[in-house]
Short mmCIF file of C-alpha atoms and ligand atoms in Angstrom, two decimals:
data_model
loop_
_atom_site.label_atom_id
_atom_site.label_comp_id
_atom_site.label_asym_id
_atom_site.label_seq_id
_atom_site.Cartn_x
_atom_site.Cartn_y
_atom_site.Cartn_z
CA MET A 1 -0.42 -21.15 -0.32
CA SER A 2 1.30 -23.55 -2.55
CA GLU A 3 5.05 -22.59 -3.47
CA ARG A 4 5.71 -20.69 -6.66
CA LEU A 5 8.60 -20.13 -9.07
CA GLY A 6 11.55 -17.91 -7.78
CA ILE A 7 10.64 -18.12 -4.21
CA THR A 8 13.71 -19.25 -1.96
CA GLU A 9 13.76 -21.07 1.44
CA ASP A 10 14.93 -17.66 3.00
CA ASP A 11 11.84 -15.85 1.45
CA ARG A 12 9.44 -18.71 2.76
CA ALA A 13 10.94 -18.45 6.30
CA ILE A 14 10.34 -14.71 6.48
CA ALA A 15 6.83 -15.02 5.24
CA ASP A 16 5.97 -17.94 7.56
CA ALA A 17 6.99 -15.98 10.54
CA VAL A 18 4.76 -13.09 9.35
CA ALA A 19 2.12 -15.59 8.63
CA ARG A 20 2.04 -16.88 12.06
CA PHE A 21 1.63 -13.43 13.62
CA ALA A 22 -0.84 -12.42 11.08
CA GLN A 23 -3.14 -15.40 11.71
CA ASN A 24 -2.55 -15.35 15.62
CA GLU A 25 -2.88 -11.83 16.15
CA LEU A 26 -4.39 -9.90 13.33
CA ALA A 27 -6.96 -12.30 11.76
CA PRO A 28 -9.03 -12.76 15.01
CA GLN A 29 -9.32 -8.83 15.46
CA ALA A 30 -9.82 -7.96 11.82
CA HIS A 31 -13.74 -7.91 12.00
CA ILE A 32 -13.49 -5.72 15.10
CA VAL A 33 -10.90 -3.33 13.50
CA ASP A 34 -13.23 -2.95 10.71
CA ARG A 35 -16.35 -2.59 12.65
CA ASP A 36 -15.10 -0.17 15.33
CA GLU A 37 -12.67 1.48 13.08
CA ILE A 38 -9.62 0.66 15.30
CA ARG A 39 -6.39 2.19 13.93
CA THR A 40 -4.14 -0.69 12.88
CA THR A 41 -1.11 1.85 13.78
CA ARG A 42 -1.54 -0.05 17.24
CA TYR A 43 0.27 -3.13 15.70
CA ALA A 44 3.12 -1.09 14.65
CA SER A 45 5.62 -2.04 17.59
CA GLN A 46 4.93 -5.90 17.27
CA LEU A 47 5.24 -5.53 13.42
CA ALA A 48 8.44 -3.85 14.01
CA GLU A 49 9.73 -6.67 16.30
CA LEU A 50 8.90 -9.11 13.28
CA GLY A 51 11.01 -6.82 11.16
CA VAL A 52 8.09 -5.90 8.93
CA MET A 53 8.13 -1.93 9.59
CA GLY A 54 11.56 -2.00 8.02
CA MET A 55 11.26 -4.78 5.63
CA ASN A 56 11.73 -2.50 2.72
CA LEU A 57 15.11 -1.08 4.09
CA PRO A 58 18.71 -2.34 3.88
CA GLU A 59 20.23 -3.65 6.97
CA ARG A 60 22.10 -0.62 7.45
CA TRP A 61 19.06 1.46 8.50
CA GLY A 62 17.28 -1.30 10.40
CA GLY A 63 16.08 -3.53 7.45
CA ILE A 64 16.31 -7.50 7.56
CA GLY A 65 17.66 -7.82 4.11
CA ALA A 66 14.65 -9.08 2.68
CA SER A 67 14.07 -9.66 -1.09
CA PRO A 68 11.19 -8.16 -2.93
CA ALA A 69 9.87 -11.59 -3.24
CA ALA A 70 9.87 -11.97 0.43
CA LEU A 71 8.28 -8.46 0.98
CA ILE A 72 5.43 -9.45 -1.28
CA LEU A 73 4.97 -12.85 0.38
CA SER A 74 4.88 -11.12 3.77
CA ILE A 75 2.44 -8.28 2.69
CA ALA A 76 0.02 -10.89 1.17
CA GLU A 77 0.17 -12.90 4.43
CA ILE A 78 -0.68 -9.67 6.29
CA ALA A 79 -3.54 -8.76 3.90
CA LYS A 80 -4.93 -12.39 4.21
CA ALA A 81 -5.56 -11.67 7.71
CA CYS A 82 -6.29 -7.88 7.94
CA GLY A 83 -6.40 -5.56 4.81
CA SER A 84 -6.25 -2.31 6.96
CA THR A 85 -3.00 -3.53 8.55
CA ALA A 86 -1.56 -4.24 5.12
CA SER A 87 -2.79 -0.74 4.07
CA MET A 88 -1.29 1.15 7.11
CA ILE A 89 2.15 -0.75 6.37
CA GLY A 90 2.01 0.25 2.56
CA ALA A 91 1.55 3.93 3.63
CA HIS A 92 4.73 3.68 6.07
CA TYR A 93 6.81 2.25 3.07
CA LEU A 94 5.58 5.09 1.01
CA ALA A 95 7.31 7.53 3.38
CA THR A 96 10.35 5.36 4.05
CA ASP A 97 11.03 4.60 0.45
CA SER A 98 10.79 8.33 -0.12
CA ILE A 99 13.56 8.89 2.23
CA LEU A 100 15.61 5.88 1.04
CA ILE A 101 15.06 6.87 -2.67
CA GLY A 102 15.33 10.62 -2.55
CA GLY A 103 17.60 11.30 0.45
CA ASP A 104 21.26 11.27 1.32
CA ASP A 105 22.80 9.17 4.17
CA MET A 106 22.35 12.04 6.72
CA ILE A 107 18.70 12.24 6.43
CA ARG A 108 18.42 8.41 6.25
CA ASP A 109 20.28 8.09 9.36
CA ARG A 110 17.97 10.41 10.97
CA TYR A 111 14.72 9.07 10.09
CA LEU A 112 15.08 5.22 8.87
CA PRO A 113 16.20 3.59 11.98
CA ASP A 114 13.36 4.87 14.04
CA ALA A 115 10.85 3.98 11.39
CA ALA A 116 12.16 0.47 11.15
CA SER A 117 11.92 0.08 14.77
CA GLY A 118 8.51 1.23 15.01
CA ALA A 119 9.41 4.26 17.07
CA LYS A 120 8.27 6.66 14.26
CA LEU A 121 5.54 6.09 11.77
CA GLY A 122 5.66 7.44 8.36
CA ALA A 123 3.13 9.07 6.12
CA PHE A 124 3.27 10.07 2.67
CA ALA A 125 1.66 13.16 1.13
CA LEU A 126 1.46 13.69 -2.57
CA THR A 127 -2.13 13.62 -3.45
CA GLU A 128 -4.26 17.08 -3.22
CA PRO A 129 -7.84 17.92 -3.43
CA GLY A 130 -7.25 19.00 -6.92
CA ALA A 131 -4.35 16.83 -7.86
CA GLY A 132 -4.76 12.90 -7.54
CA SER A 133 -4.11 11.04 -10.68
CA ASN A 134 -2.02 14.10 -11.94
CA PRO A 135 0.62 15.10 -9.11
CA ALA A 136 2.16 17.47 -11.55
CA GLY A 137 -0.85 19.78 -10.99
CA MET A 138 -0.16 20.20 -7.20
CA ILE A 139 -0.31 23.55 -5.74
CA THR A 140 1.18 23.11 -2.34
CA ARG A 141 4.27 25.51 -2.30
CA ALA A 142 7.43 25.39 -0.58
CA GLU A 143 9.31 28.87 -0.57
CA ARG A 144 12.60 29.42 0.63
CA GLU A 145 13.11 31.81 3.79
CA GLY A 146 16.81 31.60 4.85
CA GLU A 147 17.57 28.23 6.38
CA HIS A 148 13.94 26.97 6.08
CA TYR A 149 11.16 26.51 3.55
CA ARG A 150 7.69 27.98 4.20
CA LEU A 151 5.44 25.05 3.32
CA ARG A 152 1.74 26.03 2.49
CA GLY A 153 -0.87 23.88 1.10
CA VAL A 154 -3.45 21.04 1.63
CA LYS A 155 -2.90 17.27 0.95
CA GLN A 156 -5.82 14.85 0.64
CA PHE A 157 -6.40 11.11 1.50
CA ILE A 158 -3.20 10.85 3.79
CA SER A 159 -2.99 7.61 5.62
CA ASN A 160 -1.33 7.31 9.02
CA ALA A 161 -1.39 11.13 9.18
CA ASP A 162 -2.41 11.49 12.65
CA ASP A 163 -0.39 8.89 14.10
CA ALA A 164 2.81 9.73 12.12
CA GLY A 165 6.24 10.49 13.41
CA PHE A 166 7.04 12.27 10.13
CA ILE A 167 5.18 13.02 6.98
CA VAL A 168 7.02 13.11 3.61
CA VAL A 169 5.50 16.19 1.81
CA TYR A 170 5.81 16.90 -2.03
CA ALA A 171 5.53 20.56 -2.75
CA LYS A 172 6.40 22.96 -5.70
CA THR A 173 9.61 24.92 -5.31
CA ASP A 174 9.36 26.19 -8.83
CA PRO A 175 5.72 26.41 -10.14
CA ASN A 176 6.77 27.16 -13.41
CA ALA A 177 9.12 24.10 -13.94
CA GLY A 178 6.34 21.50 -14.26
CA THR A 179 7.64 18.03 -13.03
CA ARG A 180 10.91 19.51 -12.47
CA GLY A 181 9.57 22.09 -10.10
CA ILE A 182 8.62 19.57 -7.45
CA SER A 183 10.67 18.87 -4.22
CA ALA A 184 10.20 16.34 -1.23
CA PHE A 185 10.58 17.22 2.36
CA VAL A 186 10.58 15.27 5.61
CA VAL A 187 8.33 17.13 8.10
CA ASP A 188 7.88 16.27 11.61
CA ARG A 189 4.42 15.62 12.35
CA HIS A 190 4.18 17.89 15.40
CA THR A 191 5.58 20.98 13.73
CA PRO A 192 3.55 23.94 14.60
CA GLY A 193 1.39 24.68 11.71
CA ILE A 194 0.23 21.16 10.77
CA THR A 195 -3.57 20.47 10.96
CA VAL A 196 -4.80 16.89 10.36
CA SER A 197 -8.58 16.59 9.92
CA ALA A 198 -11.06 14.08 11.27
CA PRO A 199 -10.64 10.74 9.38
CA GLU A 200 -12.63 10.43 6.25
CA LYS A 201 -15.54 7.84 6.36
CA LEU A 202 -14.23 5.07 4.34
CA MET A 203 -16.07 2.11 2.53
CA GLY A 204 -13.35 -0.30 3.39
CA ILE A 205 -9.90 -0.58 5.10
CA ARG A 206 -11.44 1.19 8.00
CA GLY A 207 -8.69 0.46 10.31
CA ALA A 208 -6.28 2.58 8.16
CA PRO A 209 -7.76 6.07 8.39
CA ALA A 210 -7.08 8.74 5.81
CA HIS A 211 -7.06 12.44 6.56
CA GLU A 212 -6.91 15.81 4.93
CA VAL A 213 -3.85 17.68 6.06
CA THR A 214 -3.29 21.39 6.05
CA PHE A 215 0.25 22.70 6.06
CA ASP A 216 1.66 26.38 7.03
CA CYS A 217 4.74 25.53 8.70
CA LEU A 218 8.47 26.00 8.45
CA VAL A 219 10.63 23.02 7.39
CA PRO A 220 14.53 23.19 7.86
CA VAL A 221 16.41 23.18 4.62
CA ALA A 222 18.13 19.89 5.76
CA ASN A 223 15.00 18.22 5.63
CA ARG A 224 14.64 18.42 1.95
CA LEU A 225 15.18 15.17 0.00
CA GLY A 226 18.06 15.47 -2.59
CA GLU A 227 18.15 18.48 -4.85
CA GLU A 228 15.34 20.92 -5.45
CA GLY A 229 13.30 19.77 -8.35
CA ALA A 230 13.99 16.04 -7.85
CA GLY A 231 10.79 15.41 -5.87
CA PHE A 232 8.59 14.19 -8.91
CA TYR A 233 11.31 11.51 -9.88
CA THR A 234 11.39 10.36 -6.25
CA ALA A 235 7.51 9.98 -6.08
CA MET A 236 7.55 7.97 -9.29
CA LYS A 237 10.19 5.56 -8.16
CA VAL A 238 8.43 5.18 -4.73
CA LEU A 239 5.04 4.41 -6.65
CA ASP A 240 6.91 1.54 -8.76
CA ASN A 241 7.71 0.02 -5.43
CA SER A 242 4.39 0.62 -3.62
CA ARG A 243 2.42 -0.55 -6.59
CA LEU A 244 3.97 -4.03 -6.00
CA ASP A 245 2.81 -3.64 -2.40
CA VAL A 246 -0.83 -3.10 -3.51
CA ALA A 247 -0.48 -5.93 -5.88
CA ALA A 248 0.61 -8.11 -2.79
CA THR A 249 -2.18 -6.75 -0.58
CA SER A 250 -4.59 -7.76 -3.59
CA LEU A 251 -3.18 -11.29 -3.61
CA GLY A 252 -3.69 -11.51 0.12
CA LEU A 253 -7.36 -10.48 0.17
CA SER A 254 -7.95 -12.65 -2.74
CA GLU A 255 -6.24 -15.81 -1.10
CA ALA A 256 -8.58 -15.33 1.82
CA ALA A 257 -11.75 -14.97 -0.27
CA LEU A 258 -10.83 -17.93 -2.57
CA ALA A 259 -10.06 -20.01 0.74
CA ALA A 260 -13.27 -19.08 2.18
CA ALA A 261 -15.27 -19.87 -1.07
CA VAL A 262 -13.81 -23.29 -1.35
CA ALA A 263 -14.42 -24.25 2.36
CA TRP A 264 -18.12 -23.05 1.86
CA ALA A 265 -18.47 -24.91 -1.34
CA LYS A 266 -17.39 -28.13 0.32
CA GLU A 267 -19.35 -27.74 3.45
CA ARG A 268 -22.43 -26.33 2.39
CA LYS A 269 -25.40 -28.73 1.25
CA VAL A 270 -28.18 -28.02 -1.21
CA GLY A 271 -30.47 -30.58 -1.95
CA GLY A 272 -28.51 -33.06 0.07
CA GLU A 273 -25.30 -32.57 -1.87
CA PRO A 274 -22.47 -30.08 -1.49
CA LEU A 275 -22.40 -26.90 -3.39
CA ALA A 276 -18.82 -28.11 -4.85
CA ASN A 277 -20.50 -30.78 -6.96
CA LYS A 278 -22.45 -28.00 -8.83
CA GLN A 279 -20.83 -27.29 -12.15
CA GLY A 280 -21.71 -23.55 -11.96
CA ILE A 281 -19.81 -23.30 -8.55
CA GLN A 282 -16.74 -25.34 -9.90
CA TRP A 283 -16.56 -22.91 -12.81
CA MET A 284 -16.68 -19.89 -10.53
CA LEU A 285 -13.73 -21.38 -8.31
CA ALA A 286 -11.85 -22.26 -11.48
CA ASP A 287 -12.03 -18.75 -12.70
CA MET A 288 -11.09 -17.21 -9.34
CA LYS A 289 -8.16 -19.55 -9.19
CA LEU A 290 -6.96 -18.78 -12.67
CA ARG A 291 -7.07 -15.13 -12.01
CA LEU A 292 -5.32 -15.58 -8.72
CA GLU A 293 -2.35 -17.61 -10.09
CA ALA A 294 -2.06 -15.19 -13.22
CA ALA A 295 -1.68 -12.22 -10.73
CA TRP A 296 0.78 -13.98 -8.44
CA LEU A 297 3.14 -14.87 -11.60
CA ILE A 298 3.21 -11.42 -12.92
CA THR A 299 3.71 -9.89 -9.28
CA LEU A 300 6.63 -12.32 -8.76
CA GLN A 301 8.08 -11.57 -12.32
CA ALA A 302 7.88 -7.79 -11.27
CA ALA A 303 9.61 -8.38 -8.11
CA ALA A 304 12.22 -10.45 -9.65
CA LYS A 305 12.85 -7.52 -12.10
CA ARG A 306 13.15 -5.06 -9.04
CA GLY A 307 15.41 -7.51 -7.31
CA ALA A 308 17.67 -7.80 -10.23
CA GLY A 309 17.91 -3.82 -10.35
CA GLU A 310 16.05 -3.68 -13.71
CA LYS A 311 13.70 -0.93 -14.60
CA PHE A 312 10.38 -2.48 -13.57
CA SER A 313 7.73 0.63 -13.70
CA ASP A 314 5.63 -1.29 -16.19
CA TYR A 315 5.87 -4.52 -14.58
CA SER A 316 4.89 -3.00 -11.35
CA ALA A 317 1.88 -1.35 -13.14
CA MET A 318 0.87 -4.68 -14.69
CA ALA A 319 1.04 -6.49 -11.37
CA LYS A 320 -0.91 -3.60 -9.72
CA LEU A 321 -3.41 -3.67 -12.40
CA CYS A 322 -3.77 -7.45 -12.70
CA ALA A 323 -3.84 -8.19 -8.98
CA SER A 324 -6.12 -5.41 -7.92
CA GLU A 325 -8.55 -6.20 -10.72
CA ALA A 326 -8.40 -9.88 -9.82
CA ALA A 327 -9.13 -8.87 -6.30
CA GLY A 328 -12.41 -7.15 -7.15
CA PHE A 329 -13.62 -10.24 -9.25
CA ILE A 330 -12.21 -12.80 -6.67
CA THR A 331 -13.83 -11.19 -3.49
CA ASP A 332 -17.07 -10.37 -5.37
CA THR A 333 -17.32 -13.99 -6.65
CA ALA A 334 -16.56 -15.62 -3.45
CA LEU A 335 -19.38 -13.64 -1.91
CA GLN A 336 -21.67 -14.92 -4.66
CA VAL A 337 -20.64 -18.25 -3.79
CA HIS A 338 -21.90 -17.69 -0.16
CA GLY A 339 -25.13 -16.56 -1.48
CA GLY A 340 -27.29 -14.64 1.17
CA TYR A 341 -24.86 -15.35 3.82
CA GLY A 342 -22.01 -13.69 2.12
CA PHE A 343 -23.94 -10.57 2.31
CA THR A 344 -24.36 -10.63 6.22
CA ARG A 345 -21.81 -9.15 8.41
CA GLU A 346 -21.52 -12.57 10.14
CA LEU A 347 -19.02 -13.54 7.49
CA PRO A 348 -15.93 -12.04 6.31
CA LEU A 349 -16.86 -11.83 2.60
CA GLU A 350 -18.60 -8.14 2.68
CA ARG A 351 -15.44 -6.75 4.37
CA LEU A 352 -12.97 -8.36 1.97
CA VAL A 353 -15.21 -6.85 -0.96
CA ARG A 354 -15.08 -3.45 0.65
CA ASP A 355 -11.47 -3.68 1.63
CA ALA A 356 -10.49 -4.81 -1.93
CA ARG A 357 -12.28 -1.79 -3.67
CA ILE A 358 -9.62 0.86 -3.02
CA LEU A 359 -6.99 -1.18 -4.53
CA ARG A 360 -8.06 -0.41 -8.02
CA ILE A 361 -8.06 3.37 -6.94
CA TYR A 362 -4.91 4.31 -4.57
CA GLU A 363 -1.31 4.52 -5.53
CA GLY A 364 -2.59 5.09 -9.12
CA ALA A 365 -5.97 4.18 -10.48
CA SER A 366 -6.21 1.12 -12.93
CA GLU A 367 -6.64 3.70 -15.76
CA ILE A 368 -3.10 5.21 -14.66
CA GLN A 369 -1.61 1.75 -14.74
CA ARG A 370 -2.94 1.49 -18.31
CA THR A 371 -1.08 4.68 -19.08
CA VAL A 372 2.09 3.61 -17.42
CA ILE A 373 2.13 0.33 -19.25
CA ALA A 374 1.36 1.74 -22.76
CA ARG A 375 3.71 4.49 -22.49
CA ALA A 376 6.58 2.13 -21.83
CA MET A 377 5.43 0.11 -24.98
CA VAL A 378 5.70 3.12 -27.38
CA ALA A 379 8.51 4.97 -25.83
C1 LIG B 1 0.80 9.55 -14.83
C2 LIG B 1 2.03 9.41 -14.47
C3 LIG B 1 2.65 8.07 -14.50
C4 LIG B 1 2.91 10.45 -15.49
O1 LIG B 1 2.88 11.71 -15.14
P1 LIG B 1 3.28 13.01 -16.21
O2 LIG B 1 2.74 12.62 -17.32
O3 LIG B 1 2.94 14.22 -15.29
O4 LIG B 1 4.85 12.93 -16.13
P2 LIG B 1 5.79 12.16 -17.30
O5 LIG B 1 5.92 13.12 -18.63
O6 LIG B 1 5.43 10.61 -17.69
O7 LIG B 1 7.14 12.11 -16.56
C5 LIG B 1 7.85 13.34 -16.21
C6 LIG B 1 9.20 13.03 -15.69
O8 LIG B 1 9.24 11.92 -14.74
C7 LIG B 1 10.09 10.87 -15.16
N1 LIG B 1 9.33 9.63 -14.76
C8 LIG B 1 8.09 9.18 -15.04
N2 LIG B 1 7.96 8.05 -14.22
C9 LIG B 1 9.13 7.64 -14.04
C10 LIG B 1 9.66 6.60 -13.05
N3 LIG B 1 8.71 5.66 -12.66
N4 LIG B 1 10.63 6.50 -12.60
C11 LIG B 1 11.57 7.61 -12.76
N5 LIG B 1 11.27 8.72 -13.39
C12 LIG B 1 10.19 8.85 -13.99
C13 LIG B 1 9.95 11.00 -16.70
O9 LIG B 1 10.93 10.29 -17.19
C14 LIG B 1 10.18 12.57 -16.87
O10 LIG B 1 11.29 12.80 -16.73
P3 LIG B 1 12.03 14.13 -17.55
O11 LIG B 1 11.39 15.31 -16.89
O12 LIG B 1 11.62 13.97 -18.98
O13 LIG B 1 13.33 14.23 -17.29
C15 LIG B 1 1.99 10.08 -13.07
O14 LIG B 1 1.18 11.41 -13.01
C16 LIG B 1 1.29 9.05 -12.14
O15 LIG B 1 1.95 7.94 -11.76
N6 LIG B 1 0.05 9.44 -11.55
C17 LIG B 1 -0.63 8.73 -10.54
C18 LIG B 1 -0.25 9.32 -9.32
C19 LIG B 1 -0.48 8.50 -8.20
O16 LIG B 1 -0.38 7.12 -8.39
N7 LIG B 1 -0.79 9.08 -7.01
C20 LIG B 1 -0.96 8.12 -5.88
C21 LIG B 1 -0.44 8.74 -4.61
S1 LIG B 1 -0.24 7.78 -3.27
C22 LIG B 1 -1.77 7.19 -2.78
O17 LIG B 1 -2.65 6.96 -3.28
C23 LIG B 1 -1.79 6.53 -1.34
C24 LIG B 1 -1.64 7.59 -0.24
S2 LIG B 1 -1.41 6.82 1.17
O18 LIG B 1 -2.16 5.54 1.39
O19 LIG B 1 -1.48 7.87 2.17
#
């Protein structure tokens, strides 16, 4: 990957270490992970040793003091090697960011160091069968019973749920208060009364299984994140961060697809000359490169705003929208450059296309990102 504006030597050094691990350990296994639906949570300890499982956290809680740009570069390197692993890490960050943003130091001390060390994996439970794009419509309830809350409800598409040490669950504490009636809780995965379903049969990112999770359990009051009613704001801020992670995953998958297309175009001969000499192929490569660079620029711009402590919800939404749509185009066009060979399972193109498809859906579909962008313009 060529160097880009705003990336420091420290950012590059962090990402280079991650890239070495990703290329040596993740890339050779990625097709097997996909084919056999092997859970990428198996890599959590090694990733923690590299600092990746806590890369979104301050040093006080086991982080490595990485900048938002270093985080983007690192996730992109992981996704370049294995989209499922990047997705597994993203779900873990959704959970740990919830604790970092919504919790106080006591609960941060209890959960974040173990999350950073890989001892405990996180999962994030916001979506419900009847409330996806509109989390304010959730019906999961948390009712106070003395020093506990009784948590009852069903969450859907929860990545990492089965292997998690803890799940951050969003629930209504006051069903009449709209978004101000939602609270967040850290729930230990093996609390009696939690049922994790068999994994969904997914089109892509098959090494990052998603589950339906049913809750009918007691959660200590001390496990609430912040005040009652603060949960929706926490979730929205967490999603501002996570949409950058999805943009980074999109960039990594796009890098892998474009590199494969360029190599193929140079090697594959048709009528005695390389495909790369054909103008039609050159224009495809140019269009892929253009969209990839545009997505990098807007993602790094959003990361810079995050790093500067500015409000960046709209930039994060633009980064996710631009990079995930680019990933759809780039992986599909790269497959097209490969012709019939791209459609076989012998090459990684069809996996990249399948892995990229979810990026336009989870953590806010493209249509939601347009809503976030437009609302910031007319506010
Ligand atoms: C579409 C939405 C962005 C907006 O939702 P609403 O219309 O219901 O809410 P608002 O009226 O806009 O806001 C209510 C309240 O919250 C404050 N707010 C909103 N955004 C932010 C923010 N970014 N930071 C801080 N505060 C925020 C806003 O100011 C209002 O405050 P007051 O009450 O006025 O004081 C939203 O519904 C949305 O984002 N939808 C998409 C949901 C989504 O992305 N879900 C994905 C779940 S996770 C996943 O997919 C992966 C799971 S995994 O892999 O396991």
